[in-house]
Amino acid sequence: MTDPDAKHHLHIVLGGELKSLEGHPHFRDPSTVEFVGAFPNYDEAYKAWKARAQATVDNAHARYFIIDADKLLDPDMN
């Protein structure tokens, strides 16, 4: 069970099929990007990322990412 008083560091896991495996990632169809979930820490996000990435291992263009949501909300955060 998660401690409600513990400091959280929000991470988001999302992914889908990329147009190309080279350069900056661009999704083939942004409307089909899969939101895997939001997680209270990196370790939980990593577990979700790993499970989803392994489930799509047969699709060479499928990629999943862990995004540090706190840095999106506060770009000055270290």
PDB file of N, CA and C in Angstrom:
ATOM      1  N   MET A   1       0.842  -1.181   0.000  1.00  0.00           N
ATOM      2  CA  MET A   1       0.000   0.000   0.000  1.00  0.00           C
ATOM      3  C   MET A   1       0.889   1.247   0.000  1.00  0.00           C
ATOM      4  N   THR A   2       0.492   2.248  -0.727  1.00  0.00           N
ATOM      5  CA  THR A   2       1.259   3.479  -0.839  1.00  0.00           C
ATOM      6  C   THR A   2       0.982   4.395   0.342  1.00  0.00           C
ATOM      7  N   ASP A   3       2.044   4.949   0.902  1.00  0.00           N
ATOM      8  CA  ASP A   3       1.925   5.885   2.017  1.00  0.00           C
ATOM      9  C   ASP A   3       1.414   7.223   1.482  1.00  0.00           C
ATOM     10  N   PRO A   4       0.224   7.689   1.905  1.00  0.00           N
ATOM     11  CA  PRO A   4      -0.324   8.935   1.372  1.00  0.00           C
ATOM     12  C   PRO A   4       0.498  10.166   1.750  1.00  0.00           C
ATOM     13  N   ASP A   5       1.334  10.050   2.785  1.00  0.00           N
ATOM     14  CA  ASP A   5       2.153  11.183   3.207  1.00  0.00           C
ATOM     15  C   ASP A   5       3.544  11.190   2.555  1.00  0.00           C
ATOM     16  N   ALA A   6       3.873  10.123   1.856  1.00  0.00           N
ATOM     17  CA  ALA A   6       5.187  10.035   1.216  1.00  0.00           C
ATOM     18  C   ALA A   6       5.259  10.999   0.029  1.00  0.00           C
ATOM     19  N   LYS A   7       6.461  11.529  -0.213  1.00  0.00           N
ATOM     20  CA  LYS A   7       6.657  12.415  -1.362  1.00  0.00           C
ATOM     21  C   LYS A   7       6.639  11.581  -2.634  1.00  0.00           C
ATOM     22  N   HIS A   8       5.800  11.990  -3.558  1.00  0.00           N
ATOM     23  CA  HIS A   8       5.688  11.273  -4.821  1.00  0.00           C
ATOM     24  C   HIS A   8       6.423  12.040  -5.909  1.00  0.00           C
ATOM     25  N   HIS A   9       6.845  11.311  -6.887  1.00  0.00           N
ATOM     26  CA  HIS A   9       7.510  11.884  -8.046  1.00  0.00           C
ATOM     27  C   HIS A   9       6.830  11.258  -9.258  1.00  0.00           C
ATOM     28  N   LEU A  10       5.800  11.914  -9.762  1.00  0.00           N
ATOM     29  CA  LEU A  10       4.913  11.373 -10.775  1.00  0.00           C
ATOM     30  C   LEU A  10       5.626  11.058 -12.096  1.00  0.00           C
ATOM     31  N   HIS A  11       5.375   9.849 -12.597  1.00  0.00           N
ATOM     32  CA  HIS A  11       5.889   9.419 -13.895  1.00  0.00           C
ATOM     33  C   HIS A  11       4.739   8.882 -14.732  1.00  0.00           C
ATOM     34  N   ILE A  12       4.796   9.131 -16.026  1.00  0.00           N
ATOM     35  CA  ILE A  12       3.773   8.676 -16.968  1.00  0.00           C
ATOM     36  C   ILE A  12       4.424   7.708 -17.939  1.00  0.00           C
ATOM     37  N   VAL A  13       3.724   6.628 -18.253  1.00  0.00           N
ATOM     38  CA  VAL A  13       4.199   5.665 -19.245  1.00  0.00           C
ATOM     39  C   VAL A  13       3.220   5.690 -20.416  1.00  0.00           C
ATOM     40  N   LEU A  14       3.774   5.884 -21.611  1.00  0.00           N
ATOM     41  CA  LEU A  14       2.953   5.866 -22.822  1.00  0.00           C
ATOM     42  C   LEU A  14       3.778   5.348 -23.979  1.00  0.00           C
ATOM     43  N   GLY A  15       3.118   5.018 -25.050  1.00  0.00           N
ATOM     44  CA  GLY A  15       3.855   4.522 -26.210  1.00  0.00           C
ATOM     45  C   GLY A  15       2.949   4.130 -27.338  1.00  0.00           C
ATOM     46  N   GLY A  16       3.564   3.549 -28.339  1.00  0.00           N
ATOM     47  CA  GLY A  16       2.850   3.126 -29.535  1.00  0.00           C
ATOM     48  C   GLY A  16       3.824   2.888 -30.663  1.00  0.00           C
ATOM     49  N   GLU A  17       3.288   2.892 -31.857  1.00  0.00           N
ATOM     50  CA  GLU A  17       4.101   2.612 -33.035  1.00  0.00           C
ATOM     51  C   GLU A  17       4.736   3.889 -33.577  1.00  0.00           C
ATOM     52  N   LEU A  18       6.041   3.842 -33.818  1.00  0.00           N
ATOM     53  CA  LEU A  18       6.767   5.000 -34.343  1.00  0.00           C
ATOM     54  C   LEU A  18       6.817   4.970 -35.867  1.00  0.00           C
ATOM     55  N   LYS A  19       6.932   6.161 -36.470  1.00  0.00           N
ATOM     56  CA  LYS A  19       7.098   6.257 -37.922  1.00  0.00           C
ATOM     57  C   LYS A  19       8.430   5.672 -38.345  1.00  0.00           C
ATOM     58  N   SER A  20       9.461   5.975 -37.570  1.00  0.00           N
ATOM     59  CA  SER A  20      10.820   5.554 -37.886  1.00  0.00           C
ATOM     60  C   SER A  20      11.554   5.295 -36.577  1.00  0.00           C
ATOM     61  N   LEU A  21      12.549   4.437 -36.639  1.00  0.00           N
ATOM     62  CA  LEU A  21      13.345   4.158 -35.448  1.00  0.00           C
ATOM     63  C   LEU A  21      14.544   5.090 -35.328  1.00  0.00           C
ATOM     64  N   GLU A  22      14.713   5.974 -36.302  1.00  0.00           N
ATOM     65  CA  GLU A  22      15.839   6.902 -36.300  1.00  0.00           C
ATOM     66  C   GLU A  22      15.371   8.298 -35.909  1.00  0.00           C
ATOM     67  N   GLY A  23      16.257   9.027 -35.243  1.00  0.00           N
ATOM     68  CA  GLY A  23      15.958  10.406 -34.877  1.00  0.00           C
ATOM     69  C   GLY A  23      14.974  10.508 -33.733  1.00  0.00           C
ATOM     70  N   HIS A  24      14.406  11.703 -33.606  1.00  0.00           N
ATOM     71  CA  HIS A  24      13.435  11.977 -32.546  1.00  0.00           C
ATOM     72  C   HIS A  24      12.191  11.120 -32.761  1.00  0.00           C
ATOM     73  N   PRO A  25      11.651  10.524 -31.711  1.00  0.00           N
ATOM     74  CA  PRO A  25      10.484   9.654 -31.897  1.00  0.00           C
ATOM     75  C   PRO A  25       9.223  10.426 -32.310  1.00  0.00           C
ATOM     76  N   HIS A  26       8.624   9.982 -33.395  1.00  0.00           N
ATOM     77  CA  HIS A  26       7.341  10.520 -33.860  1.00  0.00           C
ATOM     78  C   HIS A  26       6.406   9.342 -34.033  1.00  0.00           C
ATOM     79  N   PHE A  27       5.236   9.428 -33.414  1.00  0.00           N
ATOM     80  CA  PHE A  27       4.284   8.328 -33.504  1.00  0.00           C
ATOM     81  C   PHE A  27       3.637   8.284 -34.882  1.00  0.00           C
ATOM     82  N   ARG A  28       3.439   7.065 -35.371  1.00  0.00           N
ATOM     83  CA  ARG A  28       2.818   6.852 -36.680  1.00  0.00           C
ATOM     84  C   ARG A  28       1.439   7.516 -36.722  1.00  0.00           C
ATOM     85  N   ASP A  29       0.648   7.308 -35.688  1.00  0.00           N
ATOM     86  CA  ASP A  29      -0.690   7.901 -35.590  1.00  0.00           C
ATOM     87  C   ASP A  29      -0.891   8.350 -34.148  1.00  0.00           C
ATOM     88  N   PRO A  30      -0.701   9.644 -33.881  1.00  0.00           N
ATOM     89  CA  PRO A  30      -0.800  10.130 -32.504  1.00  0.00           C
ATOM     90  C   PRO A  30      -2.134   9.805 -31.819  1.00  0.00           C
ATOM     91  N   SER A  31      -3.185   9.616 -32.601  1.00  0.00           N
ATOM     92  CA  SER A  31      -4.478   9.305 -31.982  1.00  0.00           C
ATOM     93  C   SER A  31      -4.524   7.895 -31.399  1.00  0.00           C
ATOM     94  N   THR A  32      -3.516   7.079 -31.716  1.00  0.00           N
ATOM     95  CA  THR A  32      -3.489   5.713 -31.186  1.00  0.00           C
ATOM     96  C   THR A  32      -2.431   5.510 -30.101  1.00  0.00           C
ATOM     97  N   VAL A  33      -1.815   6.597 -29.648  1.00  0.00           N
ATOM     98  CA  VAL A  33      -0.821   6.488 -28.577  1.00  0.00           C
ATOM     99  C   VAL A  33      -1.508   5.899 -27.349  1.00  0.00           C
ATOM    100  N   GLU A  34      -0.867   4.892 -26.762  1.00  0.00           N
ATOM    101  CA  GLU A  34      -1.432   4.204 -25.611  1.00  0.00           C
ATOM    102  C   GLU A  34      -0.931   4.835 -24.313  1.00  0.00           C
ATOM    103  N   PHE A  35      -1.865   5.262 -23.485  1.00  0.00           N
ATOM    104  CA  PHE A  35      -1.544   5.752 -22.151  1.00  0.00           C
ATOM    105  C   PHE A  35      -1.556   4.536 -21.244  1.00  0.00           C
ATOM    106  N   VAL A  36      -0.382   4.104 -20.798  1.00  0.00           N
ATOM    107  CA  VAL A  36      -0.276   2.931 -19.943  1.00  0.00           C
ATOM    108  C   VAL A  36      -0.689   3.297 -18.521  1.00  0.00           C
ATOM    109  N   GLY A  37      -0.256   4.466 -18.047  1.00  0.00           N
ATOM    110  CA  GLY A  37      -0.663   4.895 -16.720  1.00  0.00           C
ATOM    111  C   GLY A  37       0.228   5.963 -16.123  1.00  0.00           C
ATOM    112  N   ALA A  38      -0.202   6.458 -14.971  1.00  0.00           N
ATOM    113  CA  ALA A  38       0.569   7.423 -14.181  1.00  0.00           C
ATOM    114  C   ALA A  38       0.970   6.718 -12.894  1.00  0.00           C
ATOM    115  N   PHE A  39       2.213   6.906 -12.485  1.00  0.00           N
ATOM    116  CA  PHE A  39       2.762   6.152 -11.361  1.00  0.00           C
ATOM    117  C   PHE A  39       3.442   7.095 -10.375  1.00  0.00           C
ATOM    118  N   PRO A  40       3.390   6.755  -9.083  1.00  0.00           N
ATOM    119  CA  PRO A  40       3.904   7.659  -8.049  1.00  0.00           C
ATOM    120  C   PRO A  40       5.421   7.701  -7.927  1.00  0.00           C
ATOM    121  N   ASN A  41       6.122   6.813  -8.645  1.00  0.00           N
ATOM    122  CA  ASN A  41       7.587   6.816  -8.586  1.00  0.00           C
ATOM    123  C   ASN A  41       8.147   6.094  -9.808  1.00  0.00           C
ATOM    124  N   TYR A  42       9.441   6.274 -10.011  1.00  0.00           N
ATOM    125  CA  TYR A  42      10.086   5.690 -11.188  1.00  0.00           C
ATOM    126  C   TYR A  42      10.025   4.162 -11.180  1.00  0.00           C
ATOM    127  N   ASP A  43      10.218   3.542 -10.022  1.00  0.00           N
ATOM    128  CA  ASP A  43      10.233   2.076  -9.962  1.00  0.00           C
ATOM    129  C   ASP A  43       8.920   1.470 -10.439  1.00  0.00           C
ATOM    130  N   GLU A  44       7.800   2.055 -10.022  1.00  0.00           N
ATOM    131  CA  GLU A  44       6.493   1.547 -10.467  1.00  0.00           C
ATOM    132  C   GLU A  44       6.305   1.792 -11.965  1.00  0.00           C
ATOM    133  N   ALA A  45       6.743   2.960 -12.431  1.00  0.00           N
ATOM    134  CA  ALA A  45       6.644   3.276 -13.862  1.00  0.00           C
ATOM    135  C   ALA A  45       7.506   2.314 -14.671  1.00  0.00           C
ATOM    136  N   TYR A  46       8.680   2.000 -14.171  1.00  0.00           N
ATOM    137  CA  TYR A  46       9.579   1.082 -14.873  1.00  0.00           C
ATOM    138  C   TYR A  46       8.955  -0.306 -15.004  1.00  0.00           C
ATOM    139  N   LYS A  47       8.312  -0.780 -13.953  1.00  0.00           N
ATOM    140  CA  LYS A  47       7.653  -2.091 -14.011  1.00  0.00           C
ATOM    141  C   LYS A  47       6.579  -2.107 -15.096  1.00  0.00           C
ATOM    142  N   ALA A  48       5.779  -1.042 -15.170  1.00  0.00           N
ATOM    143  CA  ALA A  48       4.721  -0.954 -16.178  1.00  0.00           C
ATOM    144  C   ALA A  48       5.322  -0.841 -17.576  1.00  0.00           C
ATOM    145  N   TRP A  49       6.375  -0.020 -17.715  1.00  0.00           N
ATOM    146  CA  TRP A  49       7.039   0.145 -19.003  1.00  0.00           C
ATOM    147  C   TRP A  49       7.590  -1.198 -19.486  1.00  0.00           C
ATOM    148  N   LYS A  50       8.271  -1.896 -18.608  1.00  0.00           N
ATOM    149  CA  LYS A  50       8.892  -3.170 -18.972  1.00  0.00           C
ATOM    150  C   LYS A  50       7.843  -4.191 -19.407  1.00  0.00           C
ATOM    151  N   ALA A  51       6.747  -4.284 -18.673  1.00  0.00           N
ATOM    152  CA  ALA A  51       5.684  -5.231 -19.021  1.00  0.00           C
ATOM    153  C   ALA A  51       5.087  -4.910 -20.388  1.00  0.00           C
ATOM    154  N   ARG A  52       4.837  -3.633 -20.643  1.00  0.00           N
ATOM    155  CA  ARG A  52       4.223  -3.248 -21.935  1.00  0.00           C
ATOM    156  C   ARG A  52       5.229  -3.418 -23.073  1.00  0.00           C
ATOM    157  N   ALA A  53       6.478  -3.060 -22.855  1.00  0.00           N
ATOM    158  CA  ALA A  53       7.509  -3.211 -23.882  1.00  0.00           C
ATOM    159  C   ALA A  53       7.702  -4.683 -24.235  1.00  0.00           C
ATOM    160  N   GLN A  54       7.714  -5.546 -23.233  1.00  0.00           N
ATOM    161  CA  GLN A  54       7.878  -6.977 -23.498  1.00  0.00           C
ATOM    162  C   GLN A  54       6.670  -7.557 -24.224  1.00  0.00           C
ATOM    163  N   ALA A  55       5.486  -7.018 -23.959  1.00  0.00           N
ATOM    164  CA  ALA A  55       4.273  -7.510 -24.613  1.00  0.00           C
ATOM    165  C   ALA A  55       4.235  -7.140 -26.093  1.00  0.00           C
ATOM    166  N   THR A  56       5.012  -6.130 -26.487  1.00  0.00           N
ATOM    167  CA  THR A  56       5.007  -5.685 -27.888  1.00  0.00           C
ATOM    168  C   THR A  56       6.340  -5.968 -28.572  1.00  0.00           C
ATOM    169  N   VAL A  57       7.105  -6.891 -28.037  1.00  0.00           N
ATOM    170  CA  VAL A  57       8.449  -7.165 -28.550  1.00  0.00           C
ATOM    171  C   VAL A  57       8.438  -7.607 -30.023  1.00  0.00           C
ATOM    172  N   ASP A  58       7.357  -8.185 -30.498  1.00  0.00           N
ATOM    173  CA  ASP A  58       7.289  -8.637 -31.891  1.00  0.00           C
ATOM    174  C   ASP A  58       7.061  -7.500 -32.881  1.00  0.00           C
ATOM    175  N   ASN A  59       6.713  -6.316 -32.408  1.00  0.00           N
ATOM    176  CA  ASN A  59       6.508  -5.168 -33.281  1.00  0.00           C
ATOM    177  C   ASN A  59       7.747  -4.268 -33.183  1.00  0.00           C
ATOM    178  N   ALA A  60       8.578  -4.306 -34.201  1.00  0.00           N
ATOM    179  CA  ALA A  60       9.846  -3.573 -34.174  1.00  0.00           C
ATOM    180  C   ALA A  60       9.666  -2.065 -34.043  1.00  0.00           C
ATOM    181  N   HIS A  61       8.522  -1.528 -34.447  1.00  0.00           N
ATOM    182  CA  HIS A  61       8.299  -0.083 -34.386  1.00  0.00           C
ATOM    183  C   HIS A  61       7.605   0.370 -33.103  1.00  0.00           C
ATOM    184  N   ALA A  62       7.209  -0.559 -32.257  1.00  0.00           N
ATOM    185  CA  ALA A  62       6.541  -0.190 -31.001  1.00  0.00           C
ATOM    186  C   ALA A  62       7.579   0.241 -29.970  1.00  0.00           C
ATOM    187  N   ARG A  63       7.334   1.374 -29.367  1.00  0.00           N
ATOM    188  CA  ARG A  63       8.217   1.892 -28.328  1.00  0.00           C
ATOM    189  C   ARG A  63       7.379   2.513 -27.225  1.00  0.00           C
ATOM    190  N   TYR A  64       7.833   2.330 -26.004  1.00  0.00           N
ATOM    191  CA  TYR A  64       7.173   2.892 -24.834  1.00  0.00           C
ATOM    192  C   TYR A  64       8.171   3.755 -24.086  1.00  0.00           C
ATOM    193  N   PHE A  65       7.670   4.787 -23.434  1.00  0.00           N
ATOM    194  CA  PHE A  65       8.522   5.778 -22.799  1.00  0.00           C
ATOM    195  C   PHE A  65       8.042   6.071 -21.383  1.00  0.00           C
ATOM    196  N   ILE A  66       9.001   6.395 -20.520  1.00  0.00           N
ATOM    197  CA  ILE A  66       8.696   6.864 -19.169  1.00  0.00           C
ATOM    198  C   ILE A  66       8.969   8.367 -19.173  1.00  0.00           C
ATOM    199  N   ILE A  67       7.948   9.137 -18.831  1.00  0.00           N
ATOM    200  CA  ILE A  67       8.062  10.592 -18.814  1.00  0.00           C
ATOM    201  C   ILE A  67       7.986  11.073 -17.367  1.00  0.00           C
ATOM    202  N   ASP A  68       8.929  11.894 -16.988  1.00  0.00           N
ATOM    203  CA  ASP A  68       8.938  12.484 -15.657  1.00  0.00           C
ATOM    204  C   ASP A  68       7.948  13.650 -15.667  1.00  0.00           C
ATOM    205  N   ALA A  69       6.736  13.406 -15.189  1.00  0.00           N
ATOM    206  CA  ALA A  69       5.679  14.402 -15.248  1.00  0.00           C
ATOM    207  C   ALA A  69       5.983  15.625 -14.396  1.00  0.00           C
ATOM    208  N   ASP A  70       6.692  15.455 -13.305  1.00  0.00           N
ATOM    209  CA  ASP A  70       7.026  16.596 -12.457  1.00  0.00           C
ATOM    210  C   ASP A  70       7.884  17.607 -13.221  1.00  0.00           C
ATOM    211  N   LYS A  71       8.765  17.114 -14.076  1.00  0.00           N
ATOM    212  CA  LYS A  71       9.609  18.022 -14.864  1.00  0.00           C
ATOM    213  C   LYS A  71       8.797  18.743 -15.940  1.00  0.00           C
ATOM    214  N   LEU A  72       7.714  18.116 -16.411  1.00  0.00           N
ATOM    215  CA  LEU A  72       6.824  18.797 -17.356  1.00  0.00           C
ATOM    216  C   LEU A  72       6.059  19.913 -16.652  1.00  0.00           C
ATOM    217  N   LEU A  73       5.659  19.635 -15.424  1.00  0.00           N
ATOM    218  CA  LEU A  73       4.879  20.616 -14.660  1.00  0.00           C
ATOM    219  C   LEU A  73       5.746  21.730 -14.112  1.00  0.00           C
ATOM    220  N   ASP A  74       7.010  21.423 -13.811  1.00  0.00           N
ATOM    221  CA  ASP A  74       7.945  22.415 -13.271  1.00  0.00           C
ATOM    222  C   ASP A  74       9.298  22.240 -13.953  1.00  0.00           C
ATOM    223  N   PRO A  75       9.491  22.870 -15.126  1.00  0.00           N
ATOM    224  CA  PRO A  75      10.725  22.693 -15.902  1.00  0.00           C
ATOM    225  C   PRO A  75      12.004  23.088 -15.152  1.00  0.00           C
ATOM    226  N   ASP A  76      11.888  23.910 -14.122  1.00  0.00           N
ATOM    227  CA  ASP A  76      13.064  24.317 -13.356  1.00  0.00           C
ATOM    228  C   ASP A  76      13.483  23.292 -12.324  1.00  0.00           C
ATOM    229  N   MET A  77      12.671  22.238 -12.189  1.00  0.00           N
ATOM    230  CA  MET A  77      12.959  21.194 -11.210  1.00  0.00           C
ATOM    231  C   MET A  77      14.207  20.411 -11.628  1.00  0.00           C
ATOM    232  N   ASN A  78      15.039  20.044 -10.676  1.00  0.00           N
ATOM    233  CA  ASN A  78      16.250  19.274 -10.987  1.00  0.00           C
ATOM    234  C   ASN A  78      15.973  17.815 -10.959  1.00  0.00           C
TER     235      ASN A  78
END
